[in-house]
Amino acid sequence: MRNRQRGSHLGLMLLASQVFQMGLDHIPPVTLAVLGLNVYLYLFPAAPLMQACVSVQQAYWFKDWRRLLLSPLHHVDDWHLYFNMLSFLWKGAALERRLGGPWFLYLLSVFSLITGLVYLALEALLTEFTQDQSYSMACAVGFSGVLFALKVLNNHYHPGGVTYVMGFPVSNRYVSWVELVLIHITSPGTSFVGHLAGILVGLLYTAGPLKAVMKTCAGFVTSNGYNSRANAYYRSSGTTDHTTRAASYTGGLTEEEQIEAAIRNSLHDRGQGGQRGAPPPYGFRPFEEPTAEEVRLRRLRRFDS
């Protein structure tokens, strides 16, 4: 675990820029609230990172189960937060409109908890099979495990589509697995097991018993998998209106294309290679951080406009 880097908060500024570019009225309420909670807990953490991260040693051996609640909502630095939340904006907006706010909030709560439990189970199995105690002490933090679960769910609702990963077309059925391997190769500091846990939780919902269990536990869920409030949400708002509004700010771009465009627009990317000293971004190659003079000039341009 690295110490949290405060620095210039450039990641936070870029995230704020993307939120306002998308428009607060275009972001569904639960998605906006969860994003706001992640930002708040980055600025005012509920616990230091070493007391918020989750591991077999801390959660199971020492019975500190609150880490399962804290770890998804805390981030190492503002770049970690920026790329996770930028990805969440796309997935959250799409899924919340499809499922409705109450069910989506319920889904996020369950996914956050179950992803942590699956992570602990995988690390415990690795410890047992390899007799290497380092797996039990590996401490993970961040929202990316939940993001992988949401990606599986989002791709489940859009079967047969294609996502471009580093310029290569990949079927949506397999894109989560490709990104799992790719991120592990390009960003070795990330948690392979944590991302794998997210994929498995997504599969437990789309192809396993998790959805049925959640429906049983939630008395207001209808037989088609959506809650009655979600159906009322569609009746009052209209699916066509949401689709039109979504297209107005996504420009028909995929999630990956939007994130790449966001980086280019925010940093005025000139293709100057990788950024030195910053953590690798979620799912993408590093990029060059603008100089202090470039940031100052951009602020002046915004002020003059």
PDB file of C-alpha atoms in Angstrom:
ATOM      1  CA  MET A   1       0.000   0.000   0.000  1.00  0.00           C
ATOM      2  CA  ARG A   2       1.283   3.428  -0.920  1.00  0.00           C
ATOM      3  CA  ASN A   3       0.764   6.544   1.160  1.00  0.00           C
ATOM      4  CA  ARG A   4      -1.996   8.745  -0.174  1.00  0.00           C
ATOM      5  CA  GLN A   5      -0.685  11.395  -2.553  1.00  0.00           C
ATOM      6  CA  ARG A   6      -2.328  14.774  -2.145  1.00  0.00           C
ATOM      7  CA  GLY A   7      -0.254  16.854  -4.580  1.00  0.00           C
ATOM      8  CA  SER A   8      -2.170  19.278  -6.795  1.00  0.00           C
ATOM      9  CA  HIS A   9      -5.490  17.375  -6.703  1.00  0.00           C
ATOM     10  CA  LEU A  10      -5.424  17.391 -10.488  1.00  0.00           C
ATOM     11  CA  GLY A  11      -7.403  14.138 -10.569  1.00  0.00           C
ATOM     12  CA  LEU A  12     -10.157  15.736  -8.475  1.00  0.00           C
ATOM     13  CA  MET A  13     -10.254  18.777 -10.742  1.00  0.00           C
ATOM     14  CA  LEU A  14     -10.549  16.571 -13.824  1.00  0.00           C
ATOM     15  CA  LEU A  15     -13.340  14.563 -12.198  1.00  0.00           C
ATOM     16  CA  ALA A  16     -15.239  17.747 -11.362  1.00  0.00           C
ATOM     17  CA  SER A  17     -14.737  18.912 -14.949  1.00  0.00           C
ATOM     18  CA  GLN A  18     -16.200  15.682 -16.339  1.00  0.00           C
ATOM     19  CA  VAL A  19     -19.186  15.792 -13.978  1.00  0.00           C
ATOM     20  CA  PHE A  20     -20.070  19.327 -15.071  1.00  0.00           C
ATOM     21  CA  GLN A  21     -19.451  18.499 -18.738  1.00  0.00           C
ATOM     22  CA  MET A  22     -21.919  15.629 -18.423  1.00  0.00           C
ATOM     23  CA  GLY A  23     -24.317  17.867 -16.511  1.00  0.00           C
ATOM     24  CA  LEU A  24     -25.677  17.247 -13.024  1.00  0.00           C
ATOM     25  CA  ASP A  25     -29.198  16.903 -14.432  1.00  0.00           C
ATOM     26  CA  HIS A  26     -28.011  14.049 -16.689  1.00  0.00           C
ATOM     27  CA  ILE A  27     -26.580  11.962 -13.836  1.00  0.00           C
ATOM     28  CA  PRO A  28     -29.155   9.790 -12.019  1.00  0.00           C
ATOM     29  CA  PRO A  29     -29.431  10.531  -8.273  1.00  0.00           C
ATOM     30  CA  VAL A  30     -28.011   7.293  -6.855  1.00  0.00           C
ATOM     31  CA  THR A  31     -25.022   7.412  -9.206  1.00  0.00           C
ATOM     32  CA  LEU A  32     -24.380  11.035  -8.271  1.00  0.00           C
ATOM     33  CA  ALA A  33     -24.738  10.316  -4.550  1.00  0.00           C
ATOM     34  CA  VAL A  34     -22.340   7.341  -4.638  1.00  0.00           C
ATOM     35  CA  LEU A  35     -19.817   9.384  -6.599  1.00  0.00           C
ATOM     36  CA  GLY A  36     -20.163  12.194  -4.067  1.00  0.00           C
ATOM     37  CA  LEU A  37     -19.667   9.748  -1.184  1.00  0.00           C
ATOM     38  CA  ASN A  38     -16.444   8.424  -2.727  1.00  0.00           C
ATOM     39  CA  VAL A  39     -15.131  11.963  -3.191  1.00  0.00           C
ATOM     40  CA  TYR A  40     -16.119  12.935   0.350  1.00  0.00           C
ATOM     41  CA  LEU A  41     -14.381   9.906   1.855  1.00  0.00           C
ATOM     42  CA  TYR A  42     -11.290  10.656  -0.188  1.00  0.00           C
ATOM     43  CA  LEU A  43     -11.161  14.193   1.209  1.00  0.00           C
ATOM     44  CA  PHE A  44     -12.332  13.191   4.701  1.00  0.00           C
ATOM     45  CA  PRO A  45     -11.549   9.471   5.100  1.00  0.00           C
ATOM     46  CA  ALA A  46     -13.433   7.479   7.703  1.00  0.00           C
ATOM     47  CA  ALA A  47     -10.170   5.716   8.537  1.00  0.00           C
ATOM     48  CA  PRO A  48      -6.533   5.768   7.379  1.00  0.00           C
ATOM     49  CA  LEU A  49      -5.927   3.597   4.329  1.00  0.00           C
ATOM     50  CA  MET A  50      -4.126   0.931   6.321  1.00  0.00           C
ATOM     51  CA  GLN A  51      -7.210   0.680   8.527  1.00  0.00           C
ATOM     52  CA  ALA A  52      -9.679   0.779   5.629  1.00  0.00           C
ATOM     53  CA  CYS A  53      -8.157  -1.780   3.255  1.00  0.00           C
ATOM     54  CA  VAL A  54      -9.417  -5.353   3.403  1.00  0.00           C
ATOM     55  CA  SER A  55      -7.301  -8.485   3.809  1.00  0.00           C
ATOM     56  CA  VAL A  56      -7.700 -11.986   5.203  1.00  0.00           C
ATOM     57  CA  GLN A  57      -5.385 -11.108   8.054  1.00  0.00           C
ATOM     58  CA  GLN A  58      -7.240  -7.969   9.129  1.00  0.00           C
ATOM     59  CA  ALA A  59     -10.841  -8.935   8.355  1.00  0.00           C
ATOM     60  CA  TYR A  60     -10.879 -12.655   9.184  1.00  0.00           C
ATOM     61  CA  TRP A  61      -8.013 -13.275  11.577  1.00  0.00           C
ATOM     62  CA  PHE A  62      -8.448 -10.035  13.564  1.00  0.00           C
ATOM     63  CA  LYS A  63     -12.262  -9.865  13.035  1.00  0.00           C
ATOM     64  CA  ASP A  64     -12.194  -6.320  11.684  1.00  0.00           C
ATOM     65  CA  TRP A  65     -15.200  -6.843   9.419  1.00  0.00           C
ATOM     66  CA  ARG A  66     -15.952  -3.125   9.034  1.00  0.00           C
ATOM     67  CA  ARG A  67     -13.186  -3.089   6.413  1.00  0.00           C
ATOM     68  CA  LEU A  68     -15.621  -4.776   4.019  1.00  0.00           C
ATOM     69  CA  LEU A  69     -17.698  -1.589   4.159  1.00  0.00           C
ATOM     70  CA  LEU A  70     -14.792   0.870   4.123  1.00  0.00           C
ATOM     71  CA  SER A  71     -12.488  -0.586   1.480  1.00  0.00           C
ATOM     72  CA  PRO A  72     -14.649  -0.012  -1.657  1.00  0.00           C
ATOM     73  CA  LEU A  73     -15.195   3.654  -0.740  1.00  0.00           C
ATOM     74  CA  HIS A  74     -11.568   4.662  -0.113  1.00  0.00           C
ATOM     75  CA  HIS A  75      -8.886   5.327  -2.720  1.00  0.00           C
ATOM     76  CA  VAL A  76      -5.109   5.530  -2.649  1.00  0.00           C
ATOM     77  CA  ASP A  77      -4.828   8.890  -4.412  1.00  0.00           C
ATOM     78  CA  ASP A  78      -6.828  11.267  -6.584  1.00  0.00           C
ATOM     79  CA  TRP A  79      -5.828   9.491  -9.824  1.00  0.00           C
ATOM     80  CA  HIS A  80      -7.125   6.207  -8.412  1.00  0.00           C
ATOM     81  CA  LEU A  81     -10.360   8.012  -7.518  1.00  0.00           C
ATOM     82  CA  TYR A  82     -10.584   9.833 -10.860  1.00  0.00           C
ATOM     83  CA  PHE A  83     -10.412   6.818 -13.138  1.00  0.00           C
ATOM     84  CA  ASN A  84     -12.640   4.663 -10.951  1.00  0.00           C
ATOM     85  CA  MET A  85     -15.316   7.351 -10.693  1.00  0.00           C
ATOM     86  CA  LEU A  86     -15.101   8.284 -14.381  1.00  0.00           C
ATOM     87  CA  SER A  87     -15.755   4.639 -15.229  1.00  0.00           C
ATOM     88  CA  PHE A  88     -18.546   4.510 -12.628  1.00  0.00           C
ATOM     89  CA  LEU A  89     -20.286   7.528 -14.169  1.00  0.00           C
ATOM     90  CA  TRP A  90     -20.856   5.586 -17.388  1.00  0.00           C
ATOM     91  CA  LYS A  91     -21.828   2.288 -15.805  1.00  0.00           C
ATOM     92  CA  GLY A  92     -23.887   3.843 -13.036  1.00  0.00           C
ATOM     93  CA  ALA A  93     -25.894   6.109 -15.318  1.00  0.00           C
ATOM     94  CA  ALA A  94     -26.699   3.275 -17.735  1.00  0.00           C
ATOM     95  CA  LEU A  95     -27.601   0.699 -15.094  1.00  0.00           C
ATOM     96  CA  GLU A  96     -29.546   3.035 -12.819  1.00  0.00           C
ATOM     97  CA  ARG A  97     -31.777   4.082 -15.712  1.00  0.00           C
ATOM     98  CA  ARG A  98     -32.387   0.445 -16.569  1.00  0.00           C
ATOM     99  CA  LEU A  99     -32.963  -0.871 -13.050  1.00  0.00           C
ATOM    100  CA  GLY A 100     -34.307   2.165 -11.233  1.00  0.00           C
ATOM    101  CA  GLY A 101     -32.732   3.986  -8.303  1.00  0.00           C
ATOM    102  CA  PRO A 102     -33.833   1.784  -5.368  1.00  0.00           C
ATOM    103  CA  TRP A 103     -32.781  -1.482  -6.996  1.00  0.00           C
ATOM    104  CA  PHE A 104     -29.510   0.013  -8.229  1.00  0.00           C
ATOM    105  CA  LEU A 105     -28.663   1.220  -4.722  1.00  0.00           C
ATOM    106  CA  TYR A 106     -29.510  -2.229  -3.378  1.00  0.00           C
ATOM    107  CA  LEU A 107     -27.352  -3.785  -6.102  1.00  0.00           C
ATOM    108  CA  LEU A 108     -24.368  -1.570  -5.298  1.00  0.00           C
ATOM    109  CA  SER A 109     -24.625  -2.362  -1.587  1.00  0.00           C
ATOM    110  CA  VAL A 110     -24.730  -6.115  -2.212  1.00  0.00           C
ATOM    111  CA  PHE A 111     -21.990  -6.029  -4.859  1.00  0.00           C
ATOM    112  CA  SER A 112     -19.689  -4.022  -2.580  1.00  0.00           C
ATOM    113  CA  LEU A 113     -20.100  -6.477   0.294  1.00  0.00           C
ATOM    114  CA  ILE A 114     -20.023  -9.705  -1.743  1.00  0.00           C
ATOM    115  CA  THR A 115     -17.003  -8.585  -3.797  1.00  0.00           C
ATOM    116  CA  GLY A 116     -15.068  -8.129  -0.561  1.00  0.00           C
ATOM    117  CA  LEU A 117     -16.115 -11.558   0.703  1.00  0.00           C
ATOM    118  CA  VAL A 118     -15.178 -13.248  -2.587  1.00  0.00           C
ATOM    119  CA  TYR A 119     -11.837 -11.431  -2.500  1.00  0.00           C
ATOM    120  CA  LEU A 120     -11.173 -12.793   0.997  1.00  0.00           C
ATOM    121  CA  ALA A 121     -12.163 -16.311  -0.085  1.00  0.00           C
ATOM    122  CA  LEU A 122      -9.838 -16.211  -3.111  1.00  0.00           C
ATOM    123  CA  GLU A 123      -6.915 -14.900  -1.074  1.00  0.00           C
ATOM    124  CA  ALA A 124      -7.534 -17.567   1.587  1.00  0.00           C
ATOM    125  CA  LEU A 125      -7.551 -20.279  -1.095  1.00  0.00           C
ATOM    126  CA  LEU A 126      -4.310 -18.968  -2.567  1.00  0.00           C
ATOM    127  CA  THR A 127      -2.755 -18.982   0.904  1.00  0.00           C
ATOM    128  CA  GLU A 128      -3.857 -22.577   1.441  1.00  0.00           C
ATOM    129  CA  PHE A 129      -2.723 -23.873  -1.946  1.00  0.00           C
ATOM    130  CA  THR A 130       0.615 -22.061  -2.073  1.00  0.00           C
ATOM    131  CA  GLN A 131       1.388 -21.989   1.655  1.00  0.00           C
ATOM    132  CA  ASP A 132       2.369 -18.372   1.108  1.00  0.00           C
ATOM    133  CA  GLN A 133       1.098 -16.104   3.875  1.00  0.00           C
ATOM    134  CA  SER A 134       1.623 -12.973   1.766  1.00  0.00           C
ATOM    135  CA  TYR A 135      -1.742 -13.627   0.076  1.00  0.00           C
ATOM    136  CA  SER A 136      -3.514 -13.395   3.422  1.00  0.00           C
ATOM    137  CA  MET A 137      -1.781 -10.118   4.174  1.00  0.00           C
ATOM    138  CA  ALA A 138      -2.481  -8.505   0.777  1.00  0.00           C
ATOM    139  CA  CYS A 139      -4.640  -5.485   1.585  1.00  0.00           C
ATOM    140  CA  ALA A 140      -6.900  -4.037  -1.127  1.00  0.00           C
ATOM    141  CA  VAL A 141      -8.784  -0.758  -1.358  1.00  0.00           C
ATOM    142  CA  GLY A 142     -10.858   0.944  -4.043  1.00  0.00           C
ATOM    143  CA  PHE A 143     -14.049   0.684  -6.093  1.00  0.00           C
ATOM    144  CA  SER A 144     -12.621  -1.169  -9.088  1.00  0.00           C
ATOM    145  CA  GLY A 145     -13.775  -4.610  -7.915  1.00  0.00           C
ATOM    146  CA  VAL A 146     -17.367  -3.358  -7.895  1.00  0.00           C
ATOM    147  CA  LEU A 147     -16.770  -1.752 -11.300  1.00  0.00           C
ATOM    148  CA  PHE A 148     -15.818  -5.116 -12.781  1.00  0.00           C
ATOM    149  CA  ALA A 149     -19.035  -6.616 -11.405  1.00  0.00           C
ATOM    150  CA  LEU A 150     -21.021  -3.754 -12.945  1.00  0.00           C
ATOM    151  CA  LYS A 151     -19.223  -4.229 -16.269  1.00  0.00           C
ATOM    152  CA  VAL A 152     -20.281  -7.888 -16.351  1.00  0.00           C
ATOM    153  CA  LEU A 153     -23.864  -6.833 -15.638  1.00  0.00           C
ATOM    154  CA  ASN A 154     -23.826  -4.038 -18.221  1.00  0.00           C
ATOM    155  CA  ASN A 155     -22.431  -6.376 -20.891  1.00  0.00           C
ATOM    156  CA  HIS A 156     -25.085  -8.945 -19.951  1.00  0.00           C
ATOM    157  CA  TYR A 157     -27.769  -6.404 -20.846  1.00  0.00           C
ATOM    158  CA  HIS A 158     -26.058  -5.660 -24.188  1.00  0.00           C
ATOM    159  CA  PRO A 159     -25.230  -9.112 -25.599  1.00  0.00           C
ATOM    160  CA  GLY A 160     -23.577  -9.504 -28.948  1.00  0.00           C
ATOM    161  CA  GLY A 161     -21.946  -6.094 -28.859  1.00  0.00           C
ATOM    162  CA  VAL A 162     -18.274  -5.347 -29.386  1.00  0.00           C
ATOM    163  CA  THR A 163     -15.940  -3.245 -27.246  1.00  0.00           C
ATOM    164  CA  TYR A 164     -12.630  -1.956 -28.557  1.00  0.00           C
ATOM    165  CA  VAL A 165      -9.765  -2.624 -26.149  1.00  0.00           C
ATOM    166  CA  MET A 166      -6.557  -0.879 -27.198  1.00  0.00           C
ATOM    167  CA  GLY A 167      -7.916  -0.719 -30.721  1.00  0.00           C
ATOM    168  CA  PHE A 168      -8.884  -4.388 -30.998  1.00  0.00           C
ATOM    169  CA  PRO A 169     -12.541  -5.500 -31.162  1.00  0.00           C
ATOM    170  CA  VAL A 170     -13.534  -7.815 -28.309  1.00  0.00           C
ATOM    171  CA  SER A 171     -16.949  -9.388 -27.816  1.00  0.00           C
ATOM    172  CA  ASN A 172     -18.766  -7.994 -24.793  1.00  0.00           C
ATOM    173  CA  ARG A 173     -19.031 -11.553 -23.506  1.00  0.00           C
ATOM    174  CA  TYR A 174     -15.267 -11.694 -23.007  1.00  0.00           C
ATOM    175  CA  VAL A 175     -14.235  -8.076 -22.586  1.00  0.00           C
ATOM    176  CA  SER A 176     -14.139  -8.224 -18.764  1.00  0.00           C
ATOM    177  CA  TRP A 177     -11.681 -11.130 -18.885  1.00  0.00           C
ATOM    178  CA  VAL A 178      -9.520  -9.378 -21.472  1.00  0.00           C
ATOM    179  CA  GLU A 179      -9.409  -6.215 -19.375  1.00  0.00           C
ATOM    180  CA  LEU A 180      -8.628  -8.253 -16.259  1.00  0.00           C
ATOM    181  CA  VAL A 181      -5.486  -9.654 -17.888  1.00  0.00           C
ATOM    182  CA  LEU A 182      -4.580  -6.424 -19.661  1.00  0.00           C
ATOM    183  CA  ILE A 183      -4.778  -4.263 -16.539  1.00  0.00           C
ATOM    184  CA  HIS A 184      -2.715  -6.796 -14.611  1.00  0.00           C
ATOM    185  CA  ILE A 185      -0.021  -6.716 -17.306  1.00  0.00           C
ATOM    186  CA  THR A 186       0.062  -2.950 -17.829  1.00  0.00           C
ATOM    187  CA  SER A 187      -0.515  -2.002 -14.180  1.00  0.00           C
ATOM    188  CA  PRO A 188       1.146  -4.667 -12.006  1.00  0.00           C
ATOM    189  CA  GLY A 189       0.398  -2.690  -8.831  1.00  0.00           C
ATOM    190  CA  THR A 190      -3.336  -3.325  -9.189  1.00  0.00           C
ATOM    191  CA  SER A 191      -5.136  -6.165  -7.440  1.00  0.00           C
ATOM    192  CA  PHE A 192      -5.685  -9.019  -9.889  1.00  0.00           C
ATOM    193  CA  VAL A 193      -7.616 -10.989  -7.266  1.00  0.00           C
ATOM    194  CA  GLY A 194      -9.778  -7.967  -6.406  1.00  0.00           C
ATOM    195  CA  HIS A 195     -10.769  -7.470 -10.049  1.00  0.00           C
ATOM    196  CA  LEU A 196     -11.342 -11.201 -10.485  1.00  0.00           C
ATOM    197  CA  ALA A 197     -13.624 -11.151  -7.442  1.00  0.00           C
ATOM    198  CA  GLY A 198     -15.705  -8.433  -9.126  1.00  0.00           C
ATOM    199  CA  ILE A 199     -16.099 -10.489 -12.306  1.00  0.00           C
ATOM    200  CA  LEU A 200     -17.167 -13.527 -10.310  1.00  0.00           C
ATOM    201  CA  VAL A 201     -19.758 -11.493  -8.400  1.00  0.00           C
ATOM    202  CA  GLY A 202     -21.130 -10.161 -11.686  1.00  0.00           C
ATOM    203  CA  LEU A 203     -21.417 -13.736 -12.976  1.00  0.00           C
ATOM    204  CA  LEU A 204     -23.082 -14.830  -9.742  1.00  0.00           C
ATOM    205  CA  TYR A 205     -25.767 -12.230 -10.468  1.00  0.00           C
ATOM    206  CA  THR A 206     -26.206 -12.773 -14.213  1.00  0.00           C
ATOM    207  CA  ALA A 207     -25.722 -16.556 -14.379  1.00  0.00           C
ATOM    208  CA  GLY A 208     -25.877 -17.725 -10.772  1.00  0.00           C
ATOM    209  CA  PRO A 209     -28.183 -17.583  -7.752  1.00  0.00           C
ATOM    210  CA  LEU A 210     -27.338 -14.103  -6.470  1.00  0.00           C
ATOM    211  CA  LYS A 211     -30.147 -12.323  -8.292  1.00  0.00           C
ATOM    212  CA  ALA A 212     -32.729 -14.816  -7.021  1.00  0.00           C
ATOM    213  CA  VAL A 213     -31.442 -14.461  -3.474  1.00  0.00           C
ATOM    214  CA  MET A 214     -31.611 -10.677  -3.706  1.00  0.00           C
ATOM    215  CA  LYS A 215     -35.166 -10.862  -5.051  1.00  0.00           C
ATOM    216  CA  THR A 216     -36.159 -13.114  -2.177  1.00  0.00           C
ATOM    217  CA  CYS A 217     -34.620 -10.747   0.369  1.00  0.00           C
ATOM    218  CA  ALA A 218     -36.299  -7.707  -1.133  1.00  0.00           C
ATOM    219  CA  GLY A 219     -40.064  -7.945  -0.680  1.00  0.00           C
ATOM    220  CA  PHE A 220     -40.808  -5.195  -3.212  1.00  0.00           C
ATOM    221  CA  VAL A 221     -39.174  -6.940  -6.205  1.00  0.00           C
ATOM    222  CA  THR A 222     -41.417  -8.152  -8.997  1.00  0.00           C
ATOM    223  CA  SER A 223     -41.021 -11.420 -10.861  1.00  0.00           C
ATOM    224  CA  ASN A 224     -39.253  -9.840 -13.850  1.00  0.00           C
ATOM    225  CA  GLY A 225     -36.227  -8.871 -11.811  1.00  0.00           C
ATOM    226  CA  TYR A 226     -36.999  -5.169 -11.438  1.00  0.00           C
ATOM    227  CA  ASN A 227     -38.620  -3.520  -8.461  1.00  0.00           C
ATOM    228  CA  SER A 228     -41.972  -1.814  -8.630  1.00  0.00           C
ATOM    229  CA  ARG A 229     -40.364   1.558  -8.013  1.00  0.00           C
ATOM    230  CA  ALA A 230     -38.122   0.980 -11.002  1.00  0.00           C
ATOM    231  CA  ASN A 231     -41.195   0.327 -13.158  1.00  0.00           C
ATOM    232  CA  ALA A 232     -42.817   3.493 -11.828  1.00  0.00           C
ATOM    233  CA  TYR A 233     -39.590   5.315 -12.674  1.00  0.00           C
ATOM    234  CA  TYR A 234     -39.920   4.235 -16.301  1.00  0.00           C
ATOM    235  CA  ARG A 235     -43.608   5.068 -16.472  1.00  0.00           C
ATOM    236  CA  SER A 236     -43.071   8.570 -15.137  1.00  0.00           C
ATOM    237  CA  SER A 237     -39.922   9.375 -17.111  1.00  0.00           C
ATOM    238  CA  GLY A 238     -40.115   7.386 -20.323  1.00  0.00           C
ATOM    239  CA  THR A 239     -37.399   5.151 -21.732  1.00  0.00           C
ATOM    240  CA  THR A 240     -37.158   7.073 -25.009  1.00  0.00           C
ATOM    241  CA  ASP A 241     -36.469  10.314 -23.183  1.00  0.00           C
ATOM    242  CA  HIS A 242     -33.612   8.743 -21.235  1.00  0.00           C
ATOM    243  CA  THR A 243     -32.111   7.245 -24.363  1.00  0.00           C
ATOM    244  CA  THR A 244     -32.261  10.580 -26.175  1.00  0.00           C
ATOM    245  CA  ARG A 245     -30.772  12.463 -23.265  1.00  0.00           C
ATOM    246  CA  ALA A 246     -28.013   9.901 -22.854  1.00  0.00           C
ATOM    247  CA  ALA A 247     -27.102  10.192 -26.523  1.00  0.00           C
ATOM    248  CA  SER A 248     -26.976  13.979 -26.200  1.00  0.00           C
ATOM    249  CA  TYR A 249     -24.045  13.885 -23.804  1.00  0.00           C
ATOM    250  CA  THR A 250     -22.328  10.645 -24.796  1.00  0.00           C
ATOM    251  CA  GLY A 251     -22.326  11.455 -28.501  1.00  0.00           C
ATOM    252  CA  GLY A 252     -22.913   7.761 -29.207  1.00  0.00           C
ATOM    253  CA  LEU A 253     -19.460   6.894 -27.838  1.00  0.00           C
ATOM    254  CA  THR A 254     -18.696   3.715 -25.943  1.00  0.00           C
ATOM    255  CA  GLU A 255     -17.474   3.842 -22.354  1.00  0.00           C
ATOM    256  CA  GLU A 256     -13.840   3.387 -23.383  1.00  0.00           C
ATOM    257  CA  GLU A 257     -14.100   6.050 -26.093  1.00  0.00           C
ATOM    258  CA  GLN A 258     -15.677   8.471 -23.620  1.00  0.00           C
ATOM    259  CA  ILE A 259     -12.898   7.974 -21.086  1.00  0.00           C
ATOM    260  CA  GLU A 260     -10.232   8.435 -23.755  1.00  0.00           C
ATOM    261  CA  ALA A 261     -12.002  11.581 -24.988  1.00  0.00           C
ATOM    262  CA  ALA A 262     -12.315  12.843 -21.424  1.00  0.00           C
ATOM    263  CA  ILE A 263      -8.582  12.507 -20.905  1.00  0.00           C
ATOM    264  CA  ARG A 264      -7.817  14.256 -24.177  1.00  0.00           C
ATOM    265  CA  ASN A 265     -10.266  17.094 -23.542  1.00  0.00           C
ATOM    266  CA  SER A 266      -9.226  17.645 -19.946  1.00  0.00           C
ATOM    267  CA  LEU A 267      -5.475  17.481 -20.487  1.00  0.00           C
ATOM    268  CA  HIS A 268      -5.349  18.728 -24.105  1.00  0.00           C
ATOM    269  CA  ASP A 269      -3.308  15.651 -24.845  1.00  0.00           C
ATOM    270  CA  ARG A 270      -0.426  16.270 -27.249  1.00  0.00           C
ATOM    271  CA  GLY A 271       0.809  12.687 -27.387  1.00  0.00           C
ATOM    272  CA  GLN A 272       3.835  13.396 -25.185  1.00  0.00           C
ATOM    273  CA  GLY A 273       4.272   9.911 -23.698  1.00  0.00           C
ATOM    274  CA  GLY A 274       3.668   8.735 -20.137  1.00  0.00           C
ATOM    275  CA  GLN A 275       3.282  10.681 -16.958  1.00  0.00           C
ATOM    276  CA  ARG A 276       6.081  10.298 -14.476  1.00  0.00           C
ATOM    277  CA  GLY A 277       5.303   9.537 -10.881  1.00  0.00           C
ATOM    278  CA  ALA A 278       1.548   9.000 -11.232  1.00  0.00           C
ATOM    279  CA  PRO A 279      -0.263   5.700 -10.771  1.00  0.00           C
ATOM    280  CA  PRO A 280      -1.372   3.990 -13.988  1.00  0.00           C
ATOM    281  CA  PRO A 281      -4.959   4.922 -14.864  1.00  0.00           C
ATOM    282  CA  TYR A 282      -7.784   2.396 -14.658  1.00  0.00           C
ATOM    283  CA  GLY A 283      -7.804   0.409 -17.896  1.00  0.00           C
ATOM    284  CA  PHE A 284      -5.676   2.816 -19.922  1.00  0.00           C
ATOM    285  CA  ARG A 285      -2.059   3.742 -20.602  1.00  0.00           C
ATOM    286  CA  PRO A 286      -0.369   6.489 -18.562  1.00  0.00           C
ATOM    287  CA  PHE A 287      -0.419   9.991 -19.992  1.00  0.00           C
ATOM    288  CA  GLU A 288       1.652  13.129 -19.596  1.00  0.00           C
ATOM    289  CA  GLU A 289       0.697  15.445 -16.741  1.00  0.00           C
ATOM    290  CA  PRO A 290       0.493  19.091 -17.866  1.00  0.00           C
ATOM    291  CA  THR A 291       3.042  21.480 -16.478  1.00  0.00           C
ATOM    292  CA  ALA A 292       2.091  24.036 -13.833  1.00  0.00           C
ATOM    293  CA  GLU A 293       2.237  26.750 -16.522  1.00  0.00           C
ATOM    294  CA  GLU A 294      -0.176  24.817 -18.759  1.00  0.00           C
ATOM    295  CA  VAL A 295      -2.633  24.392 -15.862  1.00  0.00           C
ATOM    296  CA  ARG A 296      -2.361  28.119 -15.060  1.00  0.00           C
ATOM    297  CA  LEU A 297      -2.992  29.121 -18.675  1.00  0.00           C
ATOM    298  CA  ARG A 298      -6.020  26.817 -18.941  1.00  0.00           C
ATOM    299  CA  ARG A 299      -7.481  28.334 -15.781  1.00  0.00           C
ATOM    300  CA  LEU A 300      -6.970  31.819 -17.215  1.00  0.00           C
ATOM    301  CA  ARG A 301      -8.684  30.794 -20.469  1.00  0.00           C
ATOM    302  CA  ARG A 302     -11.640  29.392 -18.542  1.00  0.00           C
ATOM    303  CA  PHE A 303     -11.858  32.620 -16.496  1.00  0.00           C
ATOM    304  CA  ASP A 304     -11.675  34.829 -19.594  1.00  0.00           C
ATOM    305  CA  SER A 305     -14.408  32.829 -21.326  1.00  0.00           C
TER     306      SER A 305
END
